[in-house]
Amino acid sequence: MTPYLIRNVSVVGAAPTDLLIRDGVVAATGAGLTAPDAAVIDGTGLVALPGLVDLHTHLREPGREDAETVESGSRAAALGGYTAVCAMANTSPVADTAGVVEQVWRLGREAGLVDVQPIGAVTVGLAGERLAELGAMADSAARVRIFSDDGHCVADPKLMRRALEYVKAFDGIIAQHAEEPRLTEGAQMHEGEVSTRLGLTGWPAVAEEAIIARDVLLAEHVGSRLHVCHVSTAGSVEVLRQAKARGVRVTAEVTPHHLLLTDAKAETYDPVYKVNPPLRTDTDIAALRAALAEGVIDIVATDHAPHAVEDKECEWAYARPGMLGLETALSIALDVLGPEWDLIAERMSRAPARIAGLEGHGVDPAPGVPANLTLVDPAARRTIEPAELASRSRNTPYARMTLPGRIVATFLRGEPTVLDGKAVK
Ligand code: DOR
């Protein structure tokens, strides 16, 4: 294993120092380190962050390997500065058994580019009727701790209660896709002025807020951990704020796209902007940004949702919802939050690692800690070219936009997965 000496790098925004990576760990930090056997990286102007952790990634394998594989998604993640991702369960077959979650986990190990932690489905086939084998998935080699029907809401309150009760035994988490299905039948975009003008069926904010309100009460009643996926409305932020103030064990995520883009994008009728929950309004964006800064929203999660060309380059109504996120998330965070490195490290690495219980991740580079880290060049600007992305899909909403920040290198347990901005394997 080649040791690496990173010279003159700012660790999470602190004054520049040298950082020696050897045998999988950060061996030393300090000015003027020497290591004759090490490969040297000039870190001048770069910021070292704990490797990013994504709590919400769709890797599409098994089933839609034409859109993404565990390997291609892992490479996209590494290029985005990630060292761990949680893989959502809406694959085909659904990750609702020990067999499927172990398969995804094993494929992640074989790719070896990031740690892939499978999320298990809450209900069999995501059908919302019977609980999946939560215990078997928890006991499997994949050691699943987060369960989600993401893409679908666990709408039945009794089933949601049972799921929360079940995972309490091992301090597991139910990650809810909050969408009241009756209120979003046929919905194509955010319900508001733009949907009225375009004549598209709207997805009202209350469909999200009503489920979050119900679920925080259920989580409080049961005493279990609830995680709310892709929070998208100002009203949801208020529900979460109150729940947290009461001590409910709830955490929440926001996506980069919900922090930046609004429903006005639907006026293009370009399905690249179709996503679930939908892009909302400037008022929602302002509330989400404030909640992220404050901690009412705990983390940024990408909801990286690759889709094949035929599922996106079609009429709006027929297009699948979802957009790529892994390779652009850090740039969007930098754009939205500015160079607030401690906040970025907290919301994109430490807190998601803590929530998911991923040992060795989300720890700032310091002597003795596993060398899971990424080097960012904040001064670089890059123009997003979909054809250059490592993902198998091309559905980025940031095509041809120029964004701040570039990932220069990523290390997983001391091994580079990205060097000079390029994937190592
Ligand atoms: O836009 C979305 N795409 N939202 C989801 O909840 C699911 C995801 C997907 O799997 O494509």
GROMACS .gro file of C-alpha atoms and ligand atoms in nm:
model
  436
    1MET     CA    1   0.000   0.000   0.000
    2THR     CA    2   0.161   0.326  -0.114
    3PRO     CA    3   0.177   0.587   0.161
    4TYR     CA    4   0.064   0.939   0.065
    5LEU     CA    5   0.197   1.266   0.199
    6ILE     CA    6  -0.042   1.554   0.136
    7ARG     CA    7   0.145   1.878   0.184
    8ASN     CA    8   0.003   2.208   0.297
    9VAL     CA    9  -0.364   2.112   0.304
   10SER     CA   10  -0.638   2.275   0.510
   11VAL     CA   11  -0.817   2.013   0.719
   12VAL     CA   12  -1.186   2.117   0.731
   13GLY     CA   13  -1.090   2.481   0.679
   14ALA     CA   14  -0.814   2.503   0.945
   15ALA     CA   15  -0.466   2.648   0.884
   16PRO     CA   16  -0.267   2.440   0.630
   17THR     CA   17  -0.074   2.138   0.754
   18ASP     CA   18   0.078   1.816   0.617
   19LEU     CA   19  -0.112   1.492   0.635
   20LEU     CA   20   0.051   1.148   0.610
   21ILE     CA   21  -0.162   0.851   0.508
   22ARG     CA   22  -0.006   0.512   0.578
   23ASP     CA   23  -0.146   0.160   0.625
   24GLY     CA   24  -0.504   0.272   0.588
   25VAL     CA   25  -0.499   0.541   0.853
   26VAL     CA   26  -0.397   0.901   0.895
   27ALA     CA   27  -0.053   0.831   1.042
   28ALA     CA   28   0.047   1.189   1.126
   29THR     CA   29  -0.045   1.553   1.082
   30GLY     CA   30   0.172   1.862   1.133
   31ALA     CA   31   0.402   2.102   0.954
   32GLY     CA   32   0.707   1.972   0.763
   33LEU     CA   33   0.639   1.597   0.779
   34THR     CA   34   0.883   1.375   0.591
   35ALA     CA   35   0.821   1.030   0.446
   36PRO     CA   36   1.071   0.933   0.174
   37ASP     CA   37   0.864   0.632   0.064
   38ALA     CA   38   0.541   0.833   0.023
   39ALA     CA   39   0.382   0.967  -0.295
   40VAL     CA   40   0.349   1.344  -0.250
   41ILE     CA   41   0.034   1.543  -0.326
   42ASP     CA   42   0.059   1.922  -0.321
   43GLY     CA   43  -0.239   2.025  -0.112
   44THR     CA   44  -0.187   2.399  -0.146
   45GLY     CA   45  -0.527   2.565  -0.171
   46LEU     CA   46  -0.708   2.234  -0.111
   47VAL     CA   47  -0.940   2.142   0.174
   48ALA     CA   48  -0.943   1.792   0.325
   49LEU     CA   49  -1.285   1.675   0.440
   50PRO     CA   50  -1.389   1.350   0.602
   51GLY     CA   51  -1.511   1.133   0.311
   52LEU     CA   52  -1.867   1.226   0.225
   53VAL     CA   53  -2.146   0.986   0.323
   54ASP     CA   54  -2.469   0.961   0.125
   55LEU     CA   55  -2.768   0.828   0.310
   56HIS     CA   56  -2.983   0.809  -0.004
   57THR     CA   57  -2.846   0.661  -0.327
   58HIS     CA   58  -3.019   0.456  -0.595
   59LEU     CA   59  -2.770   0.212  -0.746
   60ARG     CA   60  -3.030   0.025  -0.958
   61GLU     CA   61  -2.859  -0.314  -0.925
   62PRO     CA   62  -3.010  -0.573  -0.936
   63GLY     CA   63  -3.256  -0.508  -1.216
   64ARG     CA   64  -3.173  -0.188  -1.402
   65GLU     CA   65  -2.806  -0.228  -1.476
   66ASP     CA   66  -2.864  -0.030  -1.794
   67ALA     CA   67  -2.922   0.279  -1.575
   68GLU     CA   68  -2.656   0.216  -1.305
   69THR     CA   69  -2.465  -0.066  -1.141
   70VAL     CA   70  -2.320  -0.089  -0.795
   71GLU     CA   71  -1.982  -0.039  -0.959
   72SER     CA   72  -2.070   0.259  -1.182
   73GLY     CA   73  -2.261   0.425  -0.898
   74SER     CA   74  -1.969   0.362  -0.663
   75ARG     CA   75  -1.734   0.527  -0.911
   76ALA     CA   76  -1.968   0.827  -0.944
   77ALA     CA   77  -1.975   0.846  -0.563
   78ALA     CA   78  -1.595   0.837  -0.528
   79LEU     CA   79  -1.561   1.110  -0.792
   80GLY     CA   80  -1.810   1.314  -0.590
   81GLY     CA   81  -1.592   1.282  -0.279
   82TYR     CA   82  -1.794   1.004  -0.113
   83THR     CA   83  -1.648   0.712   0.078
   84ALA     CA   84  -1.979   0.553   0.179
   85VAL     CA   85  -2.328   0.536   0.032
   86CYS     CA   86  -2.651   0.381   0.152
   87ALA     CA   87  -2.821   0.197  -0.135
   88MET     CA   88  -3.199   0.230  -0.157
   89ALA     CA   89  -3.415  -0.079  -0.172
   90ASN     CA   90  -3.628  -0.010  -0.482
   91THR     CA   91  -3.433  -0.247  -0.704
   92SER     CA   92  -3.574  -0.537  -0.904
   93PRO     CA   93  -3.607  -0.770  -0.724
   94VAL     CA   94  -3.671  -0.537  -0.432
   95ALA     CA   95  -3.415  -0.550  -0.150
   96ASP     CA   96  -3.668  -0.700   0.091
   97THR     CA   97  -3.479  -1.018   0.184
   98ALA     CA   98  -3.144  -1.106   0.338
   99GLY     CA   99  -3.042  -1.254   0.002
  100VAL     CA  100  -3.081  -0.932  -0.197
  101VAL     CA  101  -2.923  -0.700   0.062
  102GLU     CA  102  -2.628  -0.939   0.090
  103GLN     CA  103  -2.591  -0.938  -0.288
  104VAL     CA  104  -2.577  -0.557  -0.300
  105TRP     CA  105  -2.337  -0.548  -0.007
  106ARG     CA  106  -2.110  -0.804  -0.174
  107LEU     CA  107  -2.114  -0.617  -0.506
  108GLY     CA  108  -2.011  -0.303  -0.316
  109ARG     CA  109  -1.718  -0.484  -0.159
  110GLU     CA  110  -1.611  -0.623  -0.496
  111ALA     CA  111  -1.621  -0.279  -0.659
  112GLY     CA  112  -1.416  -0.150  -0.365
  113LEU     CA  113  -1.466   0.219  -0.446
  114VAL     CA  114  -1.690   0.322  -0.156
  115ASP     CA  115  -1.851   0.132   0.128
  116VAL     CA  116  -2.198   0.034   0.010
  117GLN     CA  117  -2.444  -0.007   0.295
  118PRO     CA  118  -2.773  -0.156   0.175
  119ILE     CA  119  -3.104  -0.016   0.299
  120GLY     CA  120  -3.377  -0.281   0.330
  121ALA     CA  121  -3.737  -0.243   0.220
  122VAL     CA  122  -3.997  -0.190   0.492
  123THR     CA  123  -4.268  -0.388   0.314
  124VAL     CA  124  -4.260  -0.690   0.084
  125GLY     CA  125  -4.211  -0.571  -0.273
  126LEU     CA  126  -4.260  -0.209  -0.156
  127ALA     CA  127  -4.630  -0.291  -0.183
  128GLY     CA  128  -4.719  -0.142   0.155
  129GLU     CA  129  -4.912  -0.450   0.269
  130ARG     CA  130  -4.688  -0.671   0.485
  131LEU     CA  131  -4.364  -0.611   0.668
  132ALA     CA  132  -4.055  -0.745   0.493
  133GLU     CA  133  -3.800  -0.968   0.670
  134LEU     CA  134  -3.656  -0.681   0.872
  135GLY     CA  135  -3.490  -0.905   1.131
  136ALA     CA  136  -3.330  -1.134   0.873
  137MET     CA  137  -3.190  -0.833   0.688
  138ALA     CA  138  -3.059  -0.689   1.015
  139ASP     CA  139  -2.890  -1.020   1.100
  140SER     CA  140  -2.748  -1.072   0.752
  141ALA     CA  141  -2.389  -1.001   0.650
  142ALA     CA  142  -2.513  -0.661   0.527
  143ARG     CA  143  -2.618  -0.571   0.887
  144VAL     CA  144  -2.905  -0.351   0.768
  145ARG     CA  145  -3.007  -0.080   1.014
  146ILE     CA  146  -3.209   0.152   0.789
  147PHE     CA  147  -3.530   0.042   0.621
  148SER     CA  148  -3.719   0.238   0.358
  149ASP     CA  149  -3.981   0.191   0.087
  150ASP     CA  150  -3.841   0.503  -0.081
  151GLY     CA  151  -4.016   0.576  -0.406
  152HIS     CA  152  -4.329   0.477  -0.215
  153CYS     CA  153  -4.469   0.599   0.114
  154VAL     CA  154  -4.546   0.356   0.394
  155ALA     CA  155  -4.895   0.503   0.392
  156ASP     CA  156  -5.074   0.257   0.623
  157PRO     CA  157  -5.037   0.399   0.975
  158LYS     CA  158  -5.066   0.060   1.141
  159LEU     CA  159  -4.790  -0.086   0.925
  160MET     CA  160  -4.575   0.220   0.994
  161ARG     CA  161  -4.630   0.172   1.366
  162ARG     CA  162  -4.537  -0.197   1.347
  163ALA     CA  163  -4.223  -0.119   1.147
  164LEU     CA  164  -4.114   0.141   1.403
  165GLU     CA  165  -4.180  -0.107   1.684
  166TYR     CA  166  -3.989  -0.383   1.511
  167VAL     CA  167  -3.668  -0.186   1.449
  168LYS     CA  168  -3.665  -0.047   1.801
  169ALA     CA  169  -3.518  -0.377   1.925
  170PHE     CA  170  -3.191  -0.307   1.742
  171ASP     CA  171  -3.211   0.075   1.734
  172GLY     CA  172  -3.291   0.066   1.363
  173ILE     CA  173  -3.442   0.345   1.160
  174ILE     CA  174  -3.744   0.374   0.934
  175ALA     CA  175  -3.665   0.620   0.654
  176GLN     CA  176  -3.993   0.750   0.521
  177HIS     CA  177  -4.074   0.877   0.173
  178ALA     CA  178  -4.342   1.117   0.296
  179GLU     CA  179  -4.616   1.131   0.033
  180GLU     CA  180  -4.983   1.085   0.111
  181PRO     CA  181  -5.082   0.877  -0.192
  182ARG     CA  182  -5.443   0.990  -0.217
  183LEU     CA  183  -5.333   1.354  -0.222
  184THR     CA  184  -5.081   1.295  -0.502
  185GLU     CA  185  -5.280   1.077  -0.743
  186GLY     CA  186  -5.167   1.160  -1.096
  187ALA     CA  187  -4.935   1.435  -0.969
  188GLN     CA  188  -4.674   1.560  -1.213
  189MET     CA  189  -4.516   1.855  -1.034
  190HIS     CA  190  -4.553   2.089  -0.736
  191GLU     CA  191  -4.907   2.218  -0.690
  192GLY     CA  192  -4.894   2.594  -0.728
  193GLU     CA  193  -4.908   2.878  -0.974
  194VAL     CA  194  -4.683   2.709  -1.229
  195SER     CA  195  -4.880   2.383  -1.231
  196THR     CA  196  -5.202   2.580  -1.275
  197ARG     CA  197  -5.057   2.770  -1.568
  198LEU     CA  198  -4.914   2.457  -1.731
  199GLY     CA  199  -5.225   2.250  -1.663
  200LEU     CA  200  -5.026   1.972  -1.495
  201THR     CA  201  -5.170   1.786  -1.194
  202GLY     CA  202  -5.016   1.920  -0.876
  203TRP     CA  203  -4.843   1.749  -0.579
  204PRO     CA  204  -4.947   1.965  -0.284
  205ALA     CA  205  -4.703   2.044  -0.004
  206VAL     CA  206  -4.955   1.915   0.248
  207ALA     CA  207  -4.920   1.561   0.109
  208GLU     CA  208  -4.566   1.559   0.248
  209GLU     CA  209  -4.635   1.756   0.564
  210ALA     CA  210  -4.933   1.541   0.670
  211ILE     CA  211  -4.726   1.221   0.660
  212ILE     CA  212  -4.433   1.377   0.847
  213ALA     CA  213  -4.672   1.507   1.114
  214ARG     CA  214  -4.828   1.163   1.152
  215ASP     CA  215  -4.495   0.984   1.157
  216VAL     CA  216  -4.328   1.206   1.417
  217LEU     CA  217  -4.626   1.134   1.642
  218LEU     CA  218  -4.594   0.760   1.575
  219ALA     CA  219  -4.217   0.770   1.636
  220GLU     CA  220  -4.279   0.961   1.960
  221HIS     CA  221  -4.543   0.713   2.069
  222VAL     CA  222  -4.322   0.412   1.998
  223GLY     CA  223  -3.993   0.575   2.102
  224SER     CA  224  -3.825   0.471   1.779
  225ARG     CA  225  -3.600   0.643   1.528
  226LEU     CA  226  -3.757   0.802   1.222
  227HIS     CA  227  -3.566   0.952   0.931
  228VAL     CA  228  -3.746   1.172   0.680
  229CYS     CA  229  -3.620   1.144   0.323
  230HIS     CA  230  -3.592   1.441   0.084
  231VAL     CA  231  -3.776   1.710   0.282
  232SER     CA  232  -3.901   1.964   0.029
  233THR     CA  233  -4.139   2.216   0.188
  234ALA     CA  234  -4.129   2.503   0.435
  235GLY     CA  235  -4.423   2.345   0.619
  236SER     CA  236  -4.230   2.021   0.668
  237VAL     CA  237  -3.950   2.220   0.827
  238GLU     CA  238  -4.194   2.361   1.083
  239VAL     CA  239  -4.329   2.014   1.168
  240LEU     CA  240  -3.974   1.887   1.215
  241ARG     CA  241  -3.875   2.188   1.423
  242GLN     CA  242  -4.160   2.124   1.666
  243ALA     CA  243  -4.094   1.750   1.681
  244LYS     CA  244  -3.726   1.803   1.755
  245ALA     CA  245  -3.808   2.059   2.023
  246ARG     CA  246  -4.022   1.791   2.191
  247GLY     CA  247  -3.735   1.542   2.177
  248VAL     CA  248  -3.878   1.310   1.912
  249ARG     CA  249  -3.605   1.087   1.768
  250VAL     CA  250  -3.633   1.220   1.415
  251THR     CA  251  -3.366   1.312   1.162
  252ALA     CA  252  -3.417   1.461   0.818
  253GLU     CA  253  -3.243   1.509   0.487
  254VAL     CA  254  -3.263   1.758   0.203
  255THR     CA  255  -3.136   1.702  -0.150
  256PRO     CA  256  -2.905   1.937  -0.339
  257HIS     CA  257  -3.173   1.992  -0.603
  258HIS     CA  258  -3.436   2.096  -0.350
  259LEU     CA  259  -3.186   2.351  -0.218
  260LEU     CA  260  -3.129   2.507  -0.560
  261LEU     CA  261  -3.401   2.450  -0.820
  262THR     CA  262  -3.765   2.559  -0.830
  263ASP     CA  263  -4.085   2.447  -1.003
  264ALA     CA  264  -4.024   2.720  -1.263
  265LYS     CA  265  -3.798   2.460  -1.431
  266ALA     CA  266  -4.112   2.268  -1.532
  267GLU     CA  267  -4.191   2.546  -1.779
  268THR     CA  268  -3.924   2.393  -2.002
  269TYR     CA  269  -4.125   2.067  -2.011
  270ASP     CA  270  -3.784   1.898  -1.991
  271PRO     CA  271  -3.838   1.579  -1.784
  272VAL     CA  272  -3.485   1.607  -1.646
  273TYR     CA  273  -3.654   1.837  -1.391
  274LYS     CA  274  -3.921   1.582  -1.297
  275VAL     CA  275  -3.847   1.446  -0.951
  276ASN     CA  276  -4.033   1.313  -0.652
  277PRO     CA  277  -4.097   1.506  -0.432
  278PRO     CA  278  -4.115   1.779  -0.694
  279LEU     CA  279  -3.909   2.095  -0.716
  280ARG     CA  280  -4.090   2.356  -0.505
  281THR     CA  281  -4.075   2.735  -0.467
  282ASP     CA  282  -3.829   3.005  -0.362
  283THR     CA  283  -4.004   3.024  -0.024
  284ASP     CA  284  -3.945   2.653   0.031
  285ILE     CA  285  -3.582   2.682  -0.075
  286ALA     CA  286  -3.524   2.966   0.173
  287ALA     CA  287  -3.679   2.760   0.456
  288LEU     CA  288  -3.479   2.448   0.363
  289ARG     CA  289  -3.151   2.639   0.354
  290ALA     CA  290  -3.220   2.799   0.691
  291ALA     CA  291  -3.320   2.461   0.839
  292LEU     CA  292  -2.999   2.303   0.710
  293ALA     CA  293  -2.785   2.578   0.859
  294GLU     CA  294  -2.971   2.551   1.192
  295GLY     CA  295  -2.976   2.173   1.211
  296VAL     CA  296  -3.353   2.123   1.190
  297ILE     CA  297  -3.251   1.936   0.876
  298ASP     CA  298  -2.958   1.715   0.971
  299ILE     CA  299  -2.802   1.621   0.641
  300VAL     CA  300  -2.771   1.668   0.267
  301ALA     CA  301  -2.850   1.342   0.087
  302THR     CA  302  -2.833   1.315  -0.291
  303ASP     CA  303  -3.132   1.094  -0.386
  304HIS     CA  304  -2.906   1.006  -0.681
  305ALA     CA  305  -3.167   0.856  -0.915
  306PRO     CA  306  -3.019   0.741  -1.245
  307HIS     CA  307  -3.264   0.668  -1.526
  308ALA     CA  308  -3.210   0.525  -1.872
  309VAL     CA  309  -3.252   0.760  -2.168
  310GLU     CA  310  -3.588   0.612  -2.271
  311ASP     CA  311  -3.726   0.676  -1.923
  312LYS     CA  312  -3.626   1.044  -1.926
  313GLU     CA  313  -3.619   1.165  -2.284
  314CYS     CA  314  -3.990   1.131  -2.341
  315GLU     CA  315  -4.307   1.323  -2.264
  316TRP     CA  316  -4.313   1.475  -1.916
  317ALA     CA  317  -4.610   1.265  -1.806
  318TYR     CA  318  -4.438   0.938  -1.897
  319ALA     CA  319  -4.093   1.022  -1.761
  320ARG     CA  320  -3.969   0.862  -1.441
  321PRO     CA  321  -3.899   1.100  -1.155
  322GLY     CA  322  -3.543   1.145  -1.037
  323MET     CA  323  -3.209   1.310  -1.109
  324LEU     CA  324  -2.840   1.232  -1.073
  325GLY     CA  325  -2.668   1.374  -0.768
  326LEU     CA  326  -2.348   1.205  -0.657
  327GLU     CA  327  -2.102   1.383  -0.885
  328THR     CA  328  -2.239   1.732  -0.825
  329ALA     CA  329  -2.356   1.735  -0.460
  330LEU     CA  330  -2.045   1.893  -0.310
  331SER     CA  331  -2.046   2.167  -0.575
  332ILE     CA  332  -2.411   2.248  -0.505
  333ALA     CA  333  -2.345   2.252  -0.130
  334LEU     CA  334  -2.055   2.489  -0.186
  335ASP     CA  335  -2.273   2.708  -0.405
  336VAL     CA  336  -2.558   2.712  -0.153
  337LEU     CA  337  -2.365   2.722   0.178
  338GLY     CA  338  -2.042   2.890   0.072
  339PRO     CA  339  -1.706   2.771   0.206
  340GLU     CA  340  -1.854   2.678   0.545
  341TRP     CA  341  -1.632   2.373   0.576
  342ASP     CA  342  -1.732   2.267   0.924
  343LEU     CA  343  -2.100   2.285   0.828
  344ILE     CA  344  -2.038   2.094   0.504
  345ALA     CA  345  -1.838   1.826   0.690
  346GLU     CA  346  -2.117   1.797   0.947
  347ARG     CA  347  -2.411   1.780   0.705
  348MET     CA  348  -2.248   1.567   0.436
  349SER     CA  349  -2.018   1.338   0.634
  350ARG     CA  350  -2.025   1.333   1.014
  351ALA     CA  351  -2.402   1.345   1.066
  352PRO     CA  352  -2.498   1.094   0.793
  353ALA     CA  353  -2.227   0.855   0.918
  354ARG     CA  354  -2.361   0.894   1.273
  355ILE     CA  355  -2.722   0.838   1.168
  356ALA     CA  356  -2.635   0.529   0.963
  357GLY     CA  357  -2.388   0.401   1.225
  358LEU     CA  358  -2.108   0.367   0.970
  359GLU     CA  359  -1.793   0.311   1.170
  360GLY     CA  360  -1.475   0.471   1.044
  361HIS     CA  361  -1.668   0.721   0.832
  362GLY     CA  362  -1.755   1.079   0.913
  363VAL     CA  363  -1.442   1.130   1.121
  364ASP     CA  364  -1.221   1.434   1.058
  365PRO     CA  365  -0.868   1.347   0.941
  366ALA     CA  366  -0.649   1.320   1.254
  367PRO     CA  367  -0.374   1.081   1.366
  368GLY     CA  368  -0.501   0.726   1.405
  369VAL     CA  369  -0.835   0.761   1.228
  370PRO     CA  370  -0.917   0.553   0.919
  371ALA     CA  371  -0.808   0.744   0.608
  372ASN     CA  372  -1.153   0.795   0.457
  373LEU     CA  373  -1.124   1.146   0.322
  374THR     CA  374  -1.157   1.367   0.020
  375LEU     CA  375  -0.959   1.665  -0.112
  376VAL     CA  376  -1.156   1.955  -0.256
  377ASP     CA  377  -1.029   2.242  -0.468
  378PRO     CA  378  -1.274   2.519  -0.379
  379ALA     CA  379  -1.125   2.768  -0.625
  380ALA     CA  380  -1.184   2.545  -0.929
  381ARG     CA  381  -1.496   2.588  -1.138
  382ARG     CA  382  -1.620   2.324  -1.375
  383THR     CA  383  -1.887   2.303  -1.639
  384ILE     CA  384  -2.101   1.991  -1.609
  385GLU     CA  385  -2.099   1.780  -1.924
  386PRO     CA  386  -2.341   1.486  -1.890
  387ALA     CA  387  -2.133   1.267  -2.126
  388GLU     CA  388  -1.834   1.303  -1.892
  389LEU     CA  389  -2.012   1.171  -1.582
  390ALA     CA  390  -1.916   0.829  -1.447
  391SER     CA  391  -2.277   0.737  -1.388
  392ARG     CA  392  -2.430   0.514  -1.655
  393SER     CA  393  -2.715   0.764  -1.684
  394ARG     CA  394  -2.716   1.121  -1.806
  395ASN     CA  395  -3.010   1.278  -1.623
  396THR     CA  396  -2.832   1.561  -1.449
  397PRO     CA  397  -3.028   1.885  -1.408
  398TYR     CA  398  -2.697   2.076  -1.403
  399ALA     CA  399  -2.593   2.008  -1.763
  400ARG     CA  400  -2.372   2.288  -1.895
  401MET     CA  401  -2.397   2.478  -1.569
  402THR     CA  402  -2.066   2.603  -1.428
  403LEU     CA  403  -2.037   2.507  -1.062
  404PRO     CA  404  -1.779   2.583  -0.793
  405GLY     CA  405  -1.544   2.323  -0.648
  406ARG     CA  406  -1.376   2.011  -0.778
  407ILE     CA  407  -1.292   1.683  -0.607
  408VAL     CA  408  -0.918   1.632  -0.654
  409ALA     CA  409  -0.871   1.304  -0.465
  410THR     CA  410  -1.066   1.058  -0.252
  411PHE     CA  411  -0.920   0.793  -0.022
  412LEU     CA  412  -1.098   0.486   0.109
  413ARG     CA  413  -0.910   0.333   0.403
  414GLY     CA  414  -0.588   0.486   0.274
  415GLU     CA  415  -0.625   0.368  -0.086
  416PRO     CA  416  -0.691   0.636  -0.346
  417THR     CA  417  -1.015   0.586  -0.540
  418VAL     CA  418  -0.974   0.923  -0.714
  419LEU     CA  419  -0.647   1.103  -0.798
  420ASP     CA  420  -0.605   1.422  -1.003
  421GLY     CA  421  -0.983   1.433  -1.034
  422LYS     CA  422  -0.995   1.093  -1.209
  423ALA     CA  423  -1.114   0.755  -1.091
  424VAL     CA  424  -0.821   0.527  -1.012
  425LYS     CA  425  -1.001   0.208  -1.127
  426DOR     O1  426  -3.744   1.120  -0.785
  426DOR     C1  427  -3.737   1.013  -0.728
  426DOR     N1  428  -3.676   0.907  -0.783
  426DOR     N2  429  -3.793   0.999  -0.606
  426DOR     C2  430  -3.802   0.881  -0.545
  426DOR     O2  431  -3.851   0.876  -0.436
  426DOR     C3  432  -3.753   0.759  -0.612
  426DOR     C4  433  -3.648   0.790  -0.708
  426DOR     C5  434  -3.615   0.677  -0.800
  426DOR     O3  435  -3.599   0.563  -0.756
  426DOR     O4  436  -3.601   0.702  -0.922
   0.00000   0.00000   0.00000
